[in-house]
Amino acid sequence: MIDTIIFDFGDIFINLDKQATISGLQKLGMKEWNSELDRLNLLFEVGEISHDDFLAGFQKQLPNASKEDILDAWNAVLADFPLYRLEFLQMLSGKYRLFLLSNTDSIHIETFENKTGISFYSDFYRCFEKVYFSFEIGKRKPDPDSFKYLINKHELSPKRTLFIDDKKENTDSAAALGFHVWNLQVGKEDVVDLFEKKIL
């Protein structure tokens, strides 16, 4: 019997518009997303480089763009967070142990908090026993260590835990450790459909 649920954040609760960031960066002179931008993103997501180093790295790639321009493009990915998803989560929080495990960076989290306001994001975070962001714990999915970190910290039993994520490589990694998983199909499914999936 499942008593614990670990959720991803982006495209599970907050909607993402990845194309908006790509389009924004292209307007600033990016021809294509390249290996250096990928490296900067990955390092920033595990907290290995600072906010300033991340922006400086992007400015090297986009010499005509200001830091403000880059931040605007970077944050364009963050769309809306429907209230009905928060209400669904609040209902679940009385019945299950809930955790958040997100690959994200400090800029996106600060922007999310500023956009939604303290009342909303506090209500959201309160639903979880603990919130884990990759930039804070230095590990990111699908690295098995990111899941083992939660298992060890909270004495979780994978066979009693459901992990929900929109990326198949992440749910595959969790499944290999014995978790129940739901690889949510963005645009076709919504986290509030959970009980219809007959997983719990």
mmCIF file of C-alpha atoms in Angstrom:
data_model
loop_
_atom_site.group_PDB
_atom_site.id
_atom_site.type_symbol
_atom_site.label_atom_id
_atom_site.label_comp_id
_atom_site.label_asym_id
_atom_site.label_seq_id
_atom_site.Cartn_x
_atom_site.Cartn_y
_atom_site.Cartn_z
ATOM 1 C CA MET A 1 0.000 0.000 0.000
ATOM 2 C CA ILE A 2 1.324 3.423 -1.014
ATOM 3 C CA ASP A 3 1.658 5.901 1.860
ATOM 4 C CA THR A 4 4.141 8.377 0.347
ATOM 5 C CA ILE A 5 4.153 10.447 -2.866
ATOM 6 C CA ILE A 6 7.134 12.305 -4.336
ATOM 7 C CA PHE A 7 6.242 14.945 -6.922
ATOM 8 C CA ASP A 8 8.190 16.771 -9.576
ATOM 9 C CA PHE A 9 7.355 20.501 -9.824
ATOM 10 C CA GLY A 10 7.543 21.806 -13.409
ATOM 11 C CA ASP A 11 4.670 20.686 -15.658
ATOM 12 C CA ILE A 12 3.215 18.771 -12.705
ATOM 13 C CA PHE A 13 2.079 21.783 -10.658
ATOM 14 C CA ILE A 14 3.423 24.877 -12.436
ATOM 15 C CA ASN A 15 2.915 24.923 -16.196
ATOM 16 C CA LEU A 16 6.048 25.450 -18.267
ATOM 17 C CA ASP A 17 6.490 27.176 -21.609
ATOM 18 C CA LYS A 18 9.920 25.942 -22.663
ATOM 19 C CA GLN A 19 9.567 27.429 -26.127
ATOM 20 C CA ALA A 20 9.138 30.899 -24.604
ATOM 21 C CA THR A 21 12.645 30.719 -23.134
ATOM 22 C CA ILE A 22 14.164 29.375 -26.365
ATOM 23 C CA SER A 23 12.397 32.121 -28.372
ATOM 24 C CA GLY A 24 13.523 34.757 -25.875
ATOM 25 C CA LEU A 25 17.151 33.627 -26.087
ATOM 26 C CA GLN A 26 16.972 33.498 -29.892
ATOM 27 C CA LYS A 27 15.831 37.127 -29.917
ATOM 28 C CA LEU A 28 18.969 37.913 -27.898
ATOM 29 C CA GLY A 29 21.179 36.278 -30.534
ATOM 30 C CA MET A 30 21.253 32.573 -29.648
ATOM 31 C CA LYS A 31 21.436 30.508 -32.838
ATOM 32 C CA GLU A 32 20.849 27.201 -31.075
ATOM 33 C CA TRP A 33 20.946 25.715 -27.598
ATOM 34 C CA ASN A 34 24.517 24.413 -27.417
ATOM 35 C CA SER A 35 26.690 22.266 -25.167
ATOM 36 C CA GLU A 36 28.079 25.269 -23.252
ATOM 37 C CA LEU A 37 24.597 26.539 -22.388
ATOM 38 C CA ASP A 38 23.673 23.000 -21.389
ATOM 39 C CA ARG A 39 26.749 22.796 -19.142
ATOM 40 C CA LEU A 40 25.911 26.133 -17.463
ATOM 41 C CA ASN A 41 22.336 25.010 -16.873
ATOM 42 C CA LEU A 42 23.377 21.675 -15.347
ATOM 43 C CA LEU A 43 25.996 23.270 -13.091
ATOM 44 C CA PHE A 44 23.522 25.917 -11.941
ATOM 45 C CA GLU A 45 20.842 23.289 -11.254
ATOM 46 C CA VAL A 46 23.132 21.475 -8.814
ATOM 47 C CA GLY A 47 24.395 24.670 -7.189
ATOM 48 C CA GLU A 48 27.961 24.344 -8.469
ATOM 49 C CA ILE A 49 28.039 27.843 -9.949
ATOM 50 C CA SER A 50 26.590 31.072 -8.583
ATOM 51 C CA HIS A 51 23.764 33.183 -9.957
ATOM 52 C CA ASP A 52 26.366 35.706 -11.215
ATOM 53 C CA ASP A 53 28.582 33.066 -12.840
ATOM 54 C CA PHE A 54 25.567 31.574 -14.579
ATOM 55 C CA LEU A 55 24.530 34.936 -16.036
ATOM 56 C CA ALA A 56 28.133 35.779 -16.965
ATOM 57 C CA GLY A 57 28.371 32.478 -18.848
ATOM 58 C CA PHE A 58 25.235 33.313 -20.792
ATOM 59 C CA GLN A 59 26.535 36.817 -21.528
ATOM 60 C CA LYS A 60 29.638 35.287 -23.130
ATOM 61 C CA GLN A 61 27.328 33.411 -25.476
ATOM 62 C CA LEU A 62 25.045 36.429 -25.980
ATOM 63 C CA PRO A 63 27.413 39.431 -25.882
ATOM 64 C CA ASN A 64 24.776 41.976 -26.905
ATOM 65 C CA ALA A 65 22.302 40.993 -24.179
ATOM 66 C CA SER A 66 22.038 42.586 -20.743
ATOM 67 C CA LYS A 67 21.660 40.504 -17.596
ATOM 68 C CA GLU A 68 18.083 41.762 -17.333
ATOM 69 C CA ASP A 69 17.344 40.574 -20.892
ATOM 70 C CA ILE A 70 18.805 37.148 -20.115
ATOM 71 C CA LEU A 71 16.818 36.880 -16.873
ATOM 72 C CA ASP A 72 13.594 37.808 -18.667
ATOM 73 C CA ALA A 73 14.196 35.122 -21.294
ATOM 74 C CA TRP A 74 15.276 32.556 -18.708
ATOM 75 C CA ASN A 75 12.168 33.119 -16.598
ATOM 76 C CA ALA A 76 9.772 33.102 -19.574
ATOM 77 C CA VAL A 77 9.522 29.318 -19.107
ATOM 78 C CA LEU A 78 7.472 29.805 -15.928
ATOM 79 C CA ALA A 79 3.787 29.963 -16.833
ATOM 80 C CA ASP A 80 0.746 29.697 -14.560
ATOM 81 C CA PHE A 81 0.134 27.528 -11.492
ATOM 82 C CA PRO A 82 -3.596 26.653 -11.483
ATOM 83 C CA LEU A 83 -5.253 26.973 -8.078
ATOM 84 C CA TYR A 84 -7.134 23.677 -8.519
ATOM 85 C CA ARG A 85 -3.812 21.802 -8.408
ATOM 86 C CA LEU A 86 -2.905 23.407 -5.090
ATOM 87 C CA GLU A 87 -6.337 22.504 -3.712
ATOM 88 C CA PHE A 88 -5.877 18.906 -4.873
ATOM 89 C CA LEU A 89 -2.464 18.796 -3.186
ATOM 90 C CA GLN A 90 -3.910 20.189 0.046
ATOM 91 C CA MET A 91 -6.470 17.388 0.033
ATOM 92 C CA LEU A 92 -3.731 14.777 -0.500
ATOM 93 C CA SER A 93 -1.549 16.190 2.262
ATOM 94 C CA GLY A 94 -3.981 14.970 4.903
ATOM 95 C CA LYS A 95 -3.740 11.390 3.646
ATOM 96 C CA TYR A 96 -0.146 10.816 2.476
ATOM 97 C CA ARG A 97 3.419 11.787 3.242
ATOM 98 C CA LEU A 98 4.276 14.228 0.439
ATOM 99 C CA PHE A 99 7.644 15.381 -0.892
ATOM 100 C CA LEU A 100 8.727 17.670 -3.732
ATOM 101 C CA LEU A 101 11.850 16.775 -5.727
ATOM 102 C CA SER A 102 12.616 19.231 -8.512
ATOM 103 C CA ASN A 103 15.487 19.838 -10.906
ATOM 104 C CA THR A 104 15.574 23.622 -10.758
ATOM 105 C CA ASP A 105 17.756 26.637 -10.035
ATOM 106 C CA SER A 106 17.692 29.526 -7.603
ATOM 107 C CA ILE A 107 16.562 32.048 -10.245
ATOM 108 C CA HIS A 108 13.472 30.050 -11.188
ATOM 109 C CA ILE A 109 12.462 29.435 -7.577
ATOM 110 C CA GLU A 110 12.918 33.077 -6.608
ATOM 111 C CA THR A 111 10.841 34.091 -9.647
ATOM 112 C CA PHE A 112 8.113 31.552 -8.848
ATOM 113 C CA GLU A 113 7.891 32.883 -5.291
ATOM 114 C CA ASN A 114 7.810 36.509 -6.436
ATOM 115 C CA LYS A 115 5.156 35.810 -9.091
ATOM 116 C CA THR A 116 2.788 33.829 -6.890
ATOM 117 C CA GLY A 117 3.298 35.708 -3.620
ATOM 118 C CA ILE A 118 4.043 34.515 -0.090
ATOM 119 C CA SER A 119 0.513 33.346 0.691
ATOM 120 C CA PHE A 120 0.328 31.026 -2.333
ATOM 121 C CA TYR A 121 3.832 29.576 -2.228
ATOM 122 C CA SER A 122 3.670 29.121 1.561
ATOM 123 C CA ASP A 123 0.417 27.180 1.197
ATOM 124 C CA PHE A 124 2.096 25.093 -1.516
ATOM 125 C CA TYR A 125 5.273 24.308 0.461
ATOM 126 C CA ARG A 126 3.227 23.525 3.588
ATOM 127 C CA CYS A 127 1.636 20.565 1.800
ATOM 128 C CA PHE A 128 4.979 18.747 1.841
ATOM 129 C CA GLU A 129 6.880 17.090 4.628
ATOM 130 C CA LYS A 130 9.967 18.467 2.870
ATOM 131 C CA VAL A 131 10.745 20.311 -0.370
ATOM 132 C CA TYR A 132 13.943 19.406 -2.227
ATOM 133 C CA PHE A 133 15.403 21.510 -5.029
ATOM 134 C CA SER A 134 18.399 20.190 -6.979
ATOM 135 C CA PHE A 135 20.378 23.427 -6.543
ATOM 136 C CA GLU A 136 20.127 23.038 -2.758
ATOM 137 C CA ILE A 137 20.959 19.327 -2.454
ATOM 138 C CA GLY A 138 23.576 19.178 -5.227
ATOM 139 C CA LYS A 139 21.877 16.249 -6.961
ATOM 140 C CA ARG A 140 19.482 16.118 -9.888
ATOM 141 C CA LYS A 141 17.224 13.519 -11.434
ATOM 142 C CA PRO A 142 17.632 11.017 -13.032
ATOM 143 C CA ASP A 143 20.731 10.404 -10.886
ATOM 144 C CA PRO A 144 19.717 7.564 -8.522
ATOM 145 C CA ASP A 145 21.495 9.442 -5.703
ATOM 146 C CA SER A 146 18.780 12.105 -5.763
ATOM 147 C CA PHE A 147 16.190 9.444 -4.884
ATOM 148 C CA LYS A 148 18.479 7.681 -2.410
ATOM 149 C CA TYR A 149 18.963 11.034 -0.667
ATOM 150 C CA LEU A 150 15.231 11.132 0.149
ATOM 151 C CA ILE A 151 15.100 7.432 1.011
ATOM 152 C CA ASN A 152 17.890 7.824 3.554
ATOM 153 C CA LYS A 153 16.745 11.171 4.978
ATOM 154 C CA HIS A 154 13.167 10.079 5.549
ATOM 155 C CA GLU A 155 13.442 6.278 5.825
ATOM 156 C CA LEU A 156 11.219 5.853 2.782
ATOM 157 C CA SER A 157 10.213 2.456 1.468
ATOM 158 C CA PRO A 158 10.235 2.595 -2.372
ATOM 159 C CA LYS A 159 7.589 -0.129 -2.548
ATOM 160 C CA ARG A 160 5.234 2.124 -0.561
ATOM 161 C CA THR A 161 6.181 5.289 -2.455
ATOM 162 C CA LEU A 162 4.816 6.748 -5.698
ATOM 163 C CA PHE A 163 6.987 9.076 -7.787
ATOM 164 C CA ILE A 164 5.304 11.402 -10.314
ATOM 165 C CA ASP A 165 7.317 13.141 -13.050
ATOM 166 C CA ASP A 166 6.776 14.164 -16.666
ATOM 167 C CA LYS A 167 10.207 12.959 -17.848
ATOM 168 C CA LYS A 168 10.536 9.264 -18.632
ATOM 169 C CA GLU A 169 14.252 9.101 -17.767
ATOM 170 C CA ASN A 170 13.351 10.250 -14.240
ATOM 171 C CA THR A 171 10.508 7.785 -13.707
ATOM 172 C CA ASP A 172 12.641 4.985 -15.206
ATOM 173 C CA SER A 173 15.424 5.757 -12.720
ATOM 174 C CA ALA A 174 12.963 5.739 -9.805
ATOM 175 C CA ALA A 175 11.322 2.520 -11.026
ATOM 176 C CA ALA A 176 14.739 0.824 -11.108
ATOM 177 C CA LEU A 177 15.011 1.563 -7.369
ATOM 178 C CA GLY A 178 11.635 -0.053 -6.706
ATOM 179 C CA PHE A 179 9.361 3.004 -6.648
ATOM 180 C CA HIS A 180 5.865 2.988 -8.095
ATOM 181 C CA VAL A 181 5.880 5.630 -10.851
ATOM 182 C CA TRP A 182 3.568 7.718 -12.984
ATOM 183 C CA ASN A 183 5.204 9.226 -16.062
ATOM 184 C CA LEU A 184 2.628 11.978 -16.530
ATOM 185 C CA GLN A 185 1.972 12.925 -20.171
ATOM 186 C CA VAL A 186 1.890 16.740 -20.274
ATOM 187 C CA GLY A 187 -1.068 18.086 -22.231
ATOM 188 C CA LYS A 188 -2.906 14.751 -22.034
ATOM 189 C CA GLU A 189 -2.964 14.167 -18.281
ATOM 190 C CA ASP A 190 -3.117 16.328 -15.167
ATOM 191 C CA VAL A 191 -1.862 15.552 -11.683
ATOM 192 C CA VAL A 192 -5.438 15.844 -10.410
ATOM 193 C CA ASP A 193 -6.249 12.721 -12.499
ATOM 194 C CA LEU A 194 -4.205 10.703 -9.998
ATOM 195 C CA PHE A 195 -7.050 8.613 -8.601
ATOM 196 C CA GLU A 196 -8.275 7.766 -12.100
ATOM 197 C CA LYS A 197 -4.879 6.146 -12.740
ATOM 198 C CA LYS A 198 -5.713 3.481 -10.126
ATOM 199 C CA ILE A 199 -2.149 3.627 -8.779
ATOM 200 C CA LEU A 200 -3.026 4.453 -5.191
#
